[in-house]
Coordinates of C-alpha atoms in Angstrom, one line a residue:
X1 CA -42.1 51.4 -218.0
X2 CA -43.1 55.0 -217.7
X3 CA -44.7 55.1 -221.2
X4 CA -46.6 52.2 -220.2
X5 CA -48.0 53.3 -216.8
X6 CA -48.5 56.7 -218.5
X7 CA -50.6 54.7 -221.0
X8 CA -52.6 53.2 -218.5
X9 CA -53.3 55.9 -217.0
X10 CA -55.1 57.8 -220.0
X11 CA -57.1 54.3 -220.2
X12 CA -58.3 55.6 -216.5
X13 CA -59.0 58.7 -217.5
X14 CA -61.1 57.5 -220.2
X15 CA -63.3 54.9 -218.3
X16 CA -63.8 58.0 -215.7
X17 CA -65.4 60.3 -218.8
X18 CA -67.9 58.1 -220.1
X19 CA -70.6 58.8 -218.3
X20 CA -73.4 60.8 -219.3
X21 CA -75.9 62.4 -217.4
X22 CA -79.5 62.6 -217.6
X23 CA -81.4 65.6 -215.4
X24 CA -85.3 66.6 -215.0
X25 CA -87.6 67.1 -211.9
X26 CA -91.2 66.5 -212.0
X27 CA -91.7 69.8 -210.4
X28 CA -91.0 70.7 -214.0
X29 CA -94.7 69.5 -215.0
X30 CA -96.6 71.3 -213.2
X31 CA -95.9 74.3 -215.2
X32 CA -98.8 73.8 -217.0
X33 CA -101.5 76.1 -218.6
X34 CA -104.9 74.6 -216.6
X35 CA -107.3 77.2 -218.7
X36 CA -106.2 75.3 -222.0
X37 CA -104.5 71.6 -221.7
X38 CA -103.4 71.5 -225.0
X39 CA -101.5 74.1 -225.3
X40 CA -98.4 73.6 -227.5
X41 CA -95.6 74.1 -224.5
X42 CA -97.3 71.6 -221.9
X43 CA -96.4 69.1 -219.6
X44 CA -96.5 65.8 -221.7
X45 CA -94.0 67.2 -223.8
X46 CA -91.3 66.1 -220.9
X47 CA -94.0 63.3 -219.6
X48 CA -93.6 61.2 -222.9
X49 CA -90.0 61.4 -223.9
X50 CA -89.5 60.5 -220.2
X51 CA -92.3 57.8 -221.0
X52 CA -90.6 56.7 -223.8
X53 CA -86.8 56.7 -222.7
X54 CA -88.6 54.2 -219.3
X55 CA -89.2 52.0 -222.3
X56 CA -86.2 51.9 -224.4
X57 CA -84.1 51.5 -220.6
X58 CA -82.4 54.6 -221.0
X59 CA -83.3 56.3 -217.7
X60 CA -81.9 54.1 -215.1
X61 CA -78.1 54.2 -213.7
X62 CA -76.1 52.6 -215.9
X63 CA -72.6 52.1 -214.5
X64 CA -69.7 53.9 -216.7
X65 CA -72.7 54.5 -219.2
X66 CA -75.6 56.7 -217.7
X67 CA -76.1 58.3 -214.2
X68 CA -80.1 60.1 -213.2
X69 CA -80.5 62.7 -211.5
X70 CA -84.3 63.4 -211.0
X71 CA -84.0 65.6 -208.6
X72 CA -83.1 69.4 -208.6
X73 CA -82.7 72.2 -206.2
X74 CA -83.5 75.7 -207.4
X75 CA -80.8 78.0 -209.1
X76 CA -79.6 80.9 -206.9
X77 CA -81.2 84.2 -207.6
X78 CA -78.1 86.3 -208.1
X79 CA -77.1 84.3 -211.2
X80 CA -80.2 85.1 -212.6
X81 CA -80.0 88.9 -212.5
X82 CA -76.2 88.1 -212.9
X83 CA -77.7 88.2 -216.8
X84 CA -80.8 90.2 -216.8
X85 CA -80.7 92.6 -213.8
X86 CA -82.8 92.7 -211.1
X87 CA -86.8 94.2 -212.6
X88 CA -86.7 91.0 -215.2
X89 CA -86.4 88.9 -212.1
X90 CA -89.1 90.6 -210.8
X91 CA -91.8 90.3 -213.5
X92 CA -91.0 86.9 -213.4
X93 CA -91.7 85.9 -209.9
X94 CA -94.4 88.2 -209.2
X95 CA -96.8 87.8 -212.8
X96 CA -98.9 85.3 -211.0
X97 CA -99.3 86.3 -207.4
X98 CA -99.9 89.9 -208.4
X99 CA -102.8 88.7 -210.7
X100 CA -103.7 86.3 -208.3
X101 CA -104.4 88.9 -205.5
X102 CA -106.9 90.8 -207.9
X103 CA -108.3 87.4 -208.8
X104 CA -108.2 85.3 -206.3
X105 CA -110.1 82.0 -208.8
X106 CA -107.5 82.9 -210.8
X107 CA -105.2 80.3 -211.7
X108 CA -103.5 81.0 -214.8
X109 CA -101.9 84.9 -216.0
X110 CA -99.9 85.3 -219.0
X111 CA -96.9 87.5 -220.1
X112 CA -97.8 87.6 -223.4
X113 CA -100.3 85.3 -226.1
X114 CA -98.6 82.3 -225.5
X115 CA -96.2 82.7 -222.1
X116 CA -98.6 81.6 -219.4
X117 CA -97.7 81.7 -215.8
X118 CA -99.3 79.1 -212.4
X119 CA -98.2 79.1 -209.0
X120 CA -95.5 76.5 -209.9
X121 CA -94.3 77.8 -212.7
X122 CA -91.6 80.2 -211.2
X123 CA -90.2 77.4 -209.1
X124 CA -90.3 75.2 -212.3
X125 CA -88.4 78.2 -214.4
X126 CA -85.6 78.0 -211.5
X127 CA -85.2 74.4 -211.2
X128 CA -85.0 74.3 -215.3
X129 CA -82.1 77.1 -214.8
X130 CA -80.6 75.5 -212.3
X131 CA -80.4 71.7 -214.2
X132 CA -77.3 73.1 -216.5
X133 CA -75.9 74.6 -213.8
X134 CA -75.5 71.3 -211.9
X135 CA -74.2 69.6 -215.3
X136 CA -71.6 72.2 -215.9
X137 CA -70.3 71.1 -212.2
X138 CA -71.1 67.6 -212.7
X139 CA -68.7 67.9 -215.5
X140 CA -65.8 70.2 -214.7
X141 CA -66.0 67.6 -211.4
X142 CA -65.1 65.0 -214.2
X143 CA -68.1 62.9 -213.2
X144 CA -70.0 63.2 -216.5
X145 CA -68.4 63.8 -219.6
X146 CA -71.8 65.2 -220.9
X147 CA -75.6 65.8 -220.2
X148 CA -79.1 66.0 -221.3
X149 CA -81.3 68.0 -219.4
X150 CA -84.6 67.4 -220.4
X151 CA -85.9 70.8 -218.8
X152 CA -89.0 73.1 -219.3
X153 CA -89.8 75.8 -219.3
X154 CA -87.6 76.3 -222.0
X155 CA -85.3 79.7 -222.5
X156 CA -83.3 80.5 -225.8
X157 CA -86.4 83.0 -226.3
X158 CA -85.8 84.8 -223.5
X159 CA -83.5 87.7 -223.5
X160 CA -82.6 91.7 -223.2
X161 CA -85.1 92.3 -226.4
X162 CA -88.3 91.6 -224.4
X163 CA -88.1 92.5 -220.5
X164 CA -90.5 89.7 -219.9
X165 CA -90.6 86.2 -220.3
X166 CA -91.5 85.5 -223.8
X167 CA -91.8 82.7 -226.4
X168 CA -92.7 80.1 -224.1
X169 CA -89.5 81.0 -222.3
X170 CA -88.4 81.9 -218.7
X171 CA -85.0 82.2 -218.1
X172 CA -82.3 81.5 -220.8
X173 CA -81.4 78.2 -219.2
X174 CA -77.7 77.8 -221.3
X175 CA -76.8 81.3 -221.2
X176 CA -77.3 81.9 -217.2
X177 CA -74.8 78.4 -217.1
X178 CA -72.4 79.6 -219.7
X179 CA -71.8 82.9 -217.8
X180 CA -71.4 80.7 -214.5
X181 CA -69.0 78.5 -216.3
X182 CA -66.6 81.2 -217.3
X183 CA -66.6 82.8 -214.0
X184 CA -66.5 80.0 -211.5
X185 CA -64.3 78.1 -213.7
X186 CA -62.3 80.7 -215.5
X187 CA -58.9 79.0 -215.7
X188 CA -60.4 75.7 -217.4
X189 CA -63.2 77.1 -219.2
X190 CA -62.8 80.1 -221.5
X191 CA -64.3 79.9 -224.8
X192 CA -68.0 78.3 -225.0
X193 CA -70.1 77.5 -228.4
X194 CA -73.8 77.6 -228.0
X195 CA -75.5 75.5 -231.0
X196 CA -78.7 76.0 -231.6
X197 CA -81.3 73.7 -234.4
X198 CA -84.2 74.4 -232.8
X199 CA -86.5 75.4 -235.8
X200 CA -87.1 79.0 -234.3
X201 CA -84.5 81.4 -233.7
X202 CA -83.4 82.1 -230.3
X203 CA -83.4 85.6 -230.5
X204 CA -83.1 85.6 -226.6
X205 CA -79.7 84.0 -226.9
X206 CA -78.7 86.4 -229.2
X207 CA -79.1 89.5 -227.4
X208 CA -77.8 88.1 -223.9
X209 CA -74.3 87.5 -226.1
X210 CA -74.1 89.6 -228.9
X211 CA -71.3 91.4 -227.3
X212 CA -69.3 89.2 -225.9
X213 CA -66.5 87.2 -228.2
X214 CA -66.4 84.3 -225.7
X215 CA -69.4 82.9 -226.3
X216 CA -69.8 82.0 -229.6
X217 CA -73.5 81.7 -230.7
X218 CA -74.5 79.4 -234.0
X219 CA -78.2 79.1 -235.0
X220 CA -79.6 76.9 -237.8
X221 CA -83.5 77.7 -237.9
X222 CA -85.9 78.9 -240.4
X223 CA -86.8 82.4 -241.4
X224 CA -88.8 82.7 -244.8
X225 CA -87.4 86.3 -244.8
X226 CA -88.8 87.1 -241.9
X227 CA -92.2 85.9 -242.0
X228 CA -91.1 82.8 -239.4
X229 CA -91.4 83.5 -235.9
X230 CA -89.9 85.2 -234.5
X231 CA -89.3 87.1 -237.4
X232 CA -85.6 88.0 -237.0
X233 CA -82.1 85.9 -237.4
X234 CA -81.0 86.7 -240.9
X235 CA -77.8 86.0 -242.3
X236 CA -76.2 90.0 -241.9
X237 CA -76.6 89.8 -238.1
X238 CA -73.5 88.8 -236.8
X239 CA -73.3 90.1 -233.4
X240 CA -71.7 94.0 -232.2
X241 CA -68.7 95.4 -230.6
X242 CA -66.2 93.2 -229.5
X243 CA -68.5 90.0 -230.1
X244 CA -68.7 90.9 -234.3
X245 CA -68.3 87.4 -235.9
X246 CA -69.5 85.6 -233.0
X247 CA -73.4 85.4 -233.0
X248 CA -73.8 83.6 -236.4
X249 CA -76.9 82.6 -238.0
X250 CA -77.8 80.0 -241.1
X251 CA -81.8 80.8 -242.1
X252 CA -83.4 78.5 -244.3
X253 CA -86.6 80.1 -246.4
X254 CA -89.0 77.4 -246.9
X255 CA -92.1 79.2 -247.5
X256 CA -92.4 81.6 -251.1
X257 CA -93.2 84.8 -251.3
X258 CA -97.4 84.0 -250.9
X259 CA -96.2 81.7 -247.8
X260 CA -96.6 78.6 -249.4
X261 CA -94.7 75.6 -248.4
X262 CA -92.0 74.6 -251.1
X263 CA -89.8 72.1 -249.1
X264 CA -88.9 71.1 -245.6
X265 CA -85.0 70.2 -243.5
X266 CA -83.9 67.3 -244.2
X267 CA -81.6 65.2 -242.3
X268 CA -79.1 65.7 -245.4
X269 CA -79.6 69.4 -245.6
X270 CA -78.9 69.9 -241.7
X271 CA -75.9 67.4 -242.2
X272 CA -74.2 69.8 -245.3
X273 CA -74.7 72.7 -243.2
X274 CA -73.0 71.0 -240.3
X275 CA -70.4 69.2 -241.9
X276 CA -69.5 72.7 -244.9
X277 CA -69.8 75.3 -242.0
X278 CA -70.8 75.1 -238.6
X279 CA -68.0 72.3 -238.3
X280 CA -65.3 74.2 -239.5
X281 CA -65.7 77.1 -237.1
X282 CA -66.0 75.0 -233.9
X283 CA -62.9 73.4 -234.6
X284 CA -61.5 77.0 -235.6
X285 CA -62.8 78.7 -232.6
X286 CA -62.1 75.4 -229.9
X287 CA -64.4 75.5 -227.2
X288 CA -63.6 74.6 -223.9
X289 CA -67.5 73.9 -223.3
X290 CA -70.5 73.4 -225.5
X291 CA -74.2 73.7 -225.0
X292 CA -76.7 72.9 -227.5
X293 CA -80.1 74.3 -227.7
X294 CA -82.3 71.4 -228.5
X295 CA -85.1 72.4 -230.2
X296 CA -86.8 68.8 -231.0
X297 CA -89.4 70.8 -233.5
X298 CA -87.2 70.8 -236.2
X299 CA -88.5 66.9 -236.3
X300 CA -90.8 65.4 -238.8
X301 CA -94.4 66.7 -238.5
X302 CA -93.7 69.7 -235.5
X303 CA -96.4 71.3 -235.0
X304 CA -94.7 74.7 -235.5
X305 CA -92.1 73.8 -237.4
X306 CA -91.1 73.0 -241.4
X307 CA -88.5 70.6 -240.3
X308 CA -87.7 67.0 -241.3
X309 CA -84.9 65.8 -239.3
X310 CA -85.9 62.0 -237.3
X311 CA -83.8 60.1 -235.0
X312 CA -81.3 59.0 -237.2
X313 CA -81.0 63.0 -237.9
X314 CA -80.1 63.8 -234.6
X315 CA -78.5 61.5 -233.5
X316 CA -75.9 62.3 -236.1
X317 CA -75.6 66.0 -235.0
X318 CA -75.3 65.3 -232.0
X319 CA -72.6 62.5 -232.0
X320 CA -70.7 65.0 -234.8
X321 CA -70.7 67.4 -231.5
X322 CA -69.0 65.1 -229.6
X323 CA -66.5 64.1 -232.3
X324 CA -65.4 67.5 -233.2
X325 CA -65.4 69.2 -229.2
X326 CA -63.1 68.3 -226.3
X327 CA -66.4 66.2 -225.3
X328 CA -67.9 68.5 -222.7
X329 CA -71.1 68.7 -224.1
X330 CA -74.6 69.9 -222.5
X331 CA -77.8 70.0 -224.1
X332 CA -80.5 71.5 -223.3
X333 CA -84.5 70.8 -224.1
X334 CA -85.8 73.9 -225.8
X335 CA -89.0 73.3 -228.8
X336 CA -90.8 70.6 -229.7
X337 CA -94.5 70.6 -229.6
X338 CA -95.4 67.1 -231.8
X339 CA -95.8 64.7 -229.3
X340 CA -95.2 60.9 -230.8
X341 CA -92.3 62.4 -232.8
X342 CA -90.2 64.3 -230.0
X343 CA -89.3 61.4 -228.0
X344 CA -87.8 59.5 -230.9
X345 CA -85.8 62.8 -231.3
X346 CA -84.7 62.7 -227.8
X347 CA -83.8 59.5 -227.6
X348 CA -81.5 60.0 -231.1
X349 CA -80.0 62.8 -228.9
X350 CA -79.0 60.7 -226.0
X351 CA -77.9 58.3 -228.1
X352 CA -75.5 60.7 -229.9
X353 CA -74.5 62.1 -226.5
X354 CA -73.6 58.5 -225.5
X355 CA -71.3 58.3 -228.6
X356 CA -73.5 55.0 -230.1
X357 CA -71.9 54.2 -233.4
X358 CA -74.1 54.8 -236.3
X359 CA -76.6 53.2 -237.3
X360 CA -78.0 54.0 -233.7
X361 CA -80.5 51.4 -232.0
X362 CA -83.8 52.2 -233.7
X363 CA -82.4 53.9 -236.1
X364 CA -84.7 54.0 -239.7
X365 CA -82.5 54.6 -242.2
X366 CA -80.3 52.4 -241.0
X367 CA -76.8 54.6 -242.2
X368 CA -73.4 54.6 -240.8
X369 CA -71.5 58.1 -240.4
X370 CA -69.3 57.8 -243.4
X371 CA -72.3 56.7 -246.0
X372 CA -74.4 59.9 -244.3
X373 CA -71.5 61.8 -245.5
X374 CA -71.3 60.1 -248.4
X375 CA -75.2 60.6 -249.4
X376 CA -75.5 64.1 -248.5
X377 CA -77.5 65.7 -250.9
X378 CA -79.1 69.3 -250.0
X379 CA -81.8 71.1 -250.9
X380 CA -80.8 74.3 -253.6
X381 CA -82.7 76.3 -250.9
X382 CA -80.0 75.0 -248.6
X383 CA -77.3 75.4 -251.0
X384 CA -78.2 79.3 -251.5
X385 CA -78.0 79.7 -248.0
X386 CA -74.5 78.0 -247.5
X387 CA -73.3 80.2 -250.1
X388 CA -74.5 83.1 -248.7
X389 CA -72.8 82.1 -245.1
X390 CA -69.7 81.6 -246.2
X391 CA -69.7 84.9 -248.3
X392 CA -71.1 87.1 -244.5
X393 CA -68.7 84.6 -242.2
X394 CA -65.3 83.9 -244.0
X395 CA -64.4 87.8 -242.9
X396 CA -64.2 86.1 -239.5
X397 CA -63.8 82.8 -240.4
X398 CA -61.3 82.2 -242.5
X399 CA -61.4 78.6 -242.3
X400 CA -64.1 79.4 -244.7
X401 CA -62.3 80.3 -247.2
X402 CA -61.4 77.1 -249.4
X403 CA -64.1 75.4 -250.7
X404 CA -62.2 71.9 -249.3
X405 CA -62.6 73.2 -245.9
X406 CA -64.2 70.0 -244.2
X407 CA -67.5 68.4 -245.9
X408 CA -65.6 65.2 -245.7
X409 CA -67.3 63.0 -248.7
X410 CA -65.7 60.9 -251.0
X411 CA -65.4 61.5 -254.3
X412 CA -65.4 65.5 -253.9
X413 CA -69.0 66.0 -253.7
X414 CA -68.2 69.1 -251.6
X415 CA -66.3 70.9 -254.7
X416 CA -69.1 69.3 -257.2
X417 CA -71.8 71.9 -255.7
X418 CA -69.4 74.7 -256.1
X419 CA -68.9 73.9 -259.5
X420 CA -72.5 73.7 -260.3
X421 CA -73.5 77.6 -261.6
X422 CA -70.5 76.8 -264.1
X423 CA -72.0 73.6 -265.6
X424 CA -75.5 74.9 -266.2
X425 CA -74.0 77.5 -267.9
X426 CA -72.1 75.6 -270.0
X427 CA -75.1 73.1 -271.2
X428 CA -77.6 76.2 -271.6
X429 CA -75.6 76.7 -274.9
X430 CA -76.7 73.2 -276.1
X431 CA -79.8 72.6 -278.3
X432 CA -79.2 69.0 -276.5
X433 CA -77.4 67.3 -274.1
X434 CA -76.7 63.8 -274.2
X435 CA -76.2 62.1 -271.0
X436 CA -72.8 60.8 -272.6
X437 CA -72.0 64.7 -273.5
X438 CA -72.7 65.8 -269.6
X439 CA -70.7 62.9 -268.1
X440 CA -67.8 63.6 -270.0
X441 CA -67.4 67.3 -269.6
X442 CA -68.2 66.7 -265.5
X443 CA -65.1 64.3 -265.8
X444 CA -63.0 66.4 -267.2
X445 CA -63.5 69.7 -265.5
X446 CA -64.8 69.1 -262.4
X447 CA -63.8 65.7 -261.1
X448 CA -60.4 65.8 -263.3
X449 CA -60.7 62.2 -263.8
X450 CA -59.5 60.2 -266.8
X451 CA -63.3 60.8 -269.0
X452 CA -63.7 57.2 -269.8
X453 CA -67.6 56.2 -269.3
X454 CA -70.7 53.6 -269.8
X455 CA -74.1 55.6 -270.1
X456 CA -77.5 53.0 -269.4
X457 CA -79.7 55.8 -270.9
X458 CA -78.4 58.4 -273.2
X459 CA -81.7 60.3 -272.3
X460 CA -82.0 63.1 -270.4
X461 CA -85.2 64.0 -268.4
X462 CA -85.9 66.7 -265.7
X463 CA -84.7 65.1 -262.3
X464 CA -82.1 64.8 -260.1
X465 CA -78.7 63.5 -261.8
X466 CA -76.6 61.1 -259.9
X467 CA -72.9 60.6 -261.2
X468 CA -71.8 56.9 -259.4
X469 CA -67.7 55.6 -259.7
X470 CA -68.7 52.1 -259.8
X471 CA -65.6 49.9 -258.3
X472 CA -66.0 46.8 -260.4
X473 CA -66.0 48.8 -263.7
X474 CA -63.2 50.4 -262.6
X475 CA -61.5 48.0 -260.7
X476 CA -61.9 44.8 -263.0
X477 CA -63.4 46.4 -266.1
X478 CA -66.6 44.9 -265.9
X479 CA -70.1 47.0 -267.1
X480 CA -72.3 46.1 -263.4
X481 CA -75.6 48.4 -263.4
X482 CA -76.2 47.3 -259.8
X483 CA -75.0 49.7 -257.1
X484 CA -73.3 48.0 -254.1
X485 CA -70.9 49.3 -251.2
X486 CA -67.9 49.5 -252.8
X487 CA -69.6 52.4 -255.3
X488 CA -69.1 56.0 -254.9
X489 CA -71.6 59.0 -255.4
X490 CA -69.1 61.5 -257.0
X491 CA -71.8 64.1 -258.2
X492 CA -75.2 64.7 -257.7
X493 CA -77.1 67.8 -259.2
X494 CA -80.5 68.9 -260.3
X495 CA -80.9 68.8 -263.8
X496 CA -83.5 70.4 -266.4
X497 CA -82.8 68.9 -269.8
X498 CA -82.1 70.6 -273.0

């Protein structure tokens, strides 16, 4: 009787954390650059995933599903210079009325090229602040068990390295909230992760917590070596002092050395990275509360961004989130400047925050989780940087350390791309390789499986090589050349010929 009334009341518990919540304020468009409309970081950016969530009736109150809140107050001063003193504060109220009083037609000043300042845009900063703020109480209340704040102006730009708002940033909206949460909830919350895939680097973030072994900080963006904005994040910096290990970065180089494009993020290649590394570590490390950085221009066609990723892409992440933290999850808007593509990458967000089963509503490629896994195929660019990840982090991490760590596909694929290096070696001794020669020596040294084979073609061209156990061969000994859902990707690699 106990066990049962125990049981029924987890079943309670779980109806009660099912809600997500949804944040933004108007007062948030007005922030708005009147000298040049089209400026990358305006207000439509917010208009038309709002527009566009209206339609797909994912902004009203949905009862143990989705609560609104559209209006916000503005964050309290003193947690603001609780993270960058009191002058930053300062130069970010007082940029436009200063400028204002020399100019009184003035109605635009700017921080910098891009950081632009109105009469509403401090209150706008504040009331962005201030949206994760009421989520991290909405959700230690136990009224949400996660958020979306769909906020600008955005922050992970803004930090210690530039005494200014910078970047297109104000305040660093997750950081101010994740130094509230540990104080005003320090016996429930002590460990946070900050995520961030927005295509830039947010630098800002990094400097706020490079110290501090509490917060840990993971960034997946692209660098080029440096040429990307904002020109730092590379794989060697790894936070100081007591928070070594815990500001971690994974750059991508898409550009070459003459800055020419030679691939772009693929939903794939942002899943490996996920699923081989930045997986692992959250699990290792156990968060009592996460925030993700949102940077929506890591979509298809940003306009400042090399990224790929769609709604099926984040969706995936996002849900993955969920399924590997205690559930208390907050994102946060940051980038995202193409506006037709952002608000199908919001809406995957929401739907991952909402825990929708894959294939999502909407979704294009139309992909459970497992066969995401299953497909995962990265870029070599991609690779090379996983490889170099591991080799900086496993000091720290040592769930790093075995190559079976967590990319959880069948067949092994995970231990395939390890194994690669060692199989181009091996056929660069050949005058000529035979599809039937490759196939068997894969079976036998890197999937250990009994080296019985059909080969379609025995030629080889330059391509990609796919390796597929197909079940009714193996099950009923039947030759099928048609792939269906009981067959198995167990290797994939790029191959050159010989």
């Amino acid at each position: 009787m106990i066990q049962e009334i125990e049981n029924d009341f987890e079943c309670i518990k779980i109806d009660s954390s099912t809600v997500t919540g949804i944040i933004y304020d108007n007062d948030m468009q007005k922030h708005e650059d009147f000298t040049d409309p089209e400026h990358f970081e305006n207000p439509k950016r917010i208009y038309n995933i709002l527009e566009h969530l209206k339609k797909q009736q994912l902004l009203q109150n949905q009862e143990n599903r989705l609560q609104i809140v559209e209006k916000v107050e503005e964050i309290n001063e003193n947690l603001i210079t609780d993270v960058y003193g009191q002058e930053f504060l300062e130069i970010a109220k007082n940029k436009f009325p200063r400028a204002k009083k020399d100019d009184p037609e003035l109605k635009v000043s700017f921080f910098d090229a891009d950081t632009y300042a109105n009469e509403h845009s401090f209150k706008a900063a504040k009331k962005s602040a201030q949206s994760n703020i009421l989520a991290v109480d909405k959700i230690m209340a136990q009224e949400w068990i996660n958020s979306f704040c769909i906020v600008r102006p955005p922050g992970h730009h803004s930090g210690f390295h530039q005494n200014r708002p910078t970047g297109f940033c104000y305040f660093n909206n997750v950081v101010i909230a994740s130094k509230y949460a540990l104080q005003k909830y320090s016996k429930q919350i002590k460990k946070i992760v900050i995520l961030d895939w927005d295509i830039h680097y947010g630098d800002g973030t990094a400097s706020l917590v490079e110290n501090d072994k509490n917060i840990l900080y993971i960034s997946m963006h692209q660098y080029d070596k440096g040429i990307f904005y904002p020109h730092t994040g590379k794989i060697e910096n790894m936070g100081k002092d007591e928070g070594l290990g815990y500001n971690l970065n994974l750059p991508f180089d898409l550009m070459d050395k003459d800055q020419n494009l030679i691939g772009r993020m693929q939903n794939q290649d942002y899943a490996y990275l996920f699923e081989r590394i930045v997986a692992p570590i959250i699990k290792d490390f156990k968060p009592d509360l996460t925030f993700i950085s949102s940077g929506l221009d890591s979509c298809q066609n940003d306009l400042l961004g090399d990224g790929e990723l769609d709604i099926d892409g984040y969706a995936y992440l996002t849900k993955r989130v969920n399924d590997i933290t205690n559930g208390r999850v907050i994102v946060n808007l940051e980038g995202g400047y193409n506006l037709d593509e952002i608000p199908f990458a919001a809406e995957g967000v929401l739907r991952g925050l909402m825990n929708e089963q894959l294939p999502i509503h909407n979704s294009i490629n139309n992909l459970t989780q497992s066969q995401v896994k299953e497909r995962c195929c990265p870029s070599e660019t991609v690779l090379q940087t996983a490889e170099q990840c591991i080799e900086n982090f496993q000091k720290y991490w040592t769930c790093l350390n075995t190559n079976k760590t967590a990319l959880e596909i069948d067949g092994g694929l995970d231990e395939c791309f390890d194994k690669q290096k060692e199989i181009k070696i091996e056929i660069q001794d050949k005058e000529t390789v035979t599809a039937g020669f490759l196939i068997d020596y894969i079976a036998k040294n890197v999937i250990k499986s009994k080296p019985e084979f059909f080969v379609l073609n025995d030629e080889l061209r330059p391509g990609i090589l796919v390796l597929i156990n197909d079940a009714d061969w193996e099950i009923e000994g039947t030759v099928d050349a048609e792939i269906n859902d009981r067959d198995k990707v167990c290797f994939i690699s790029t191959l050159h010929g010989g």
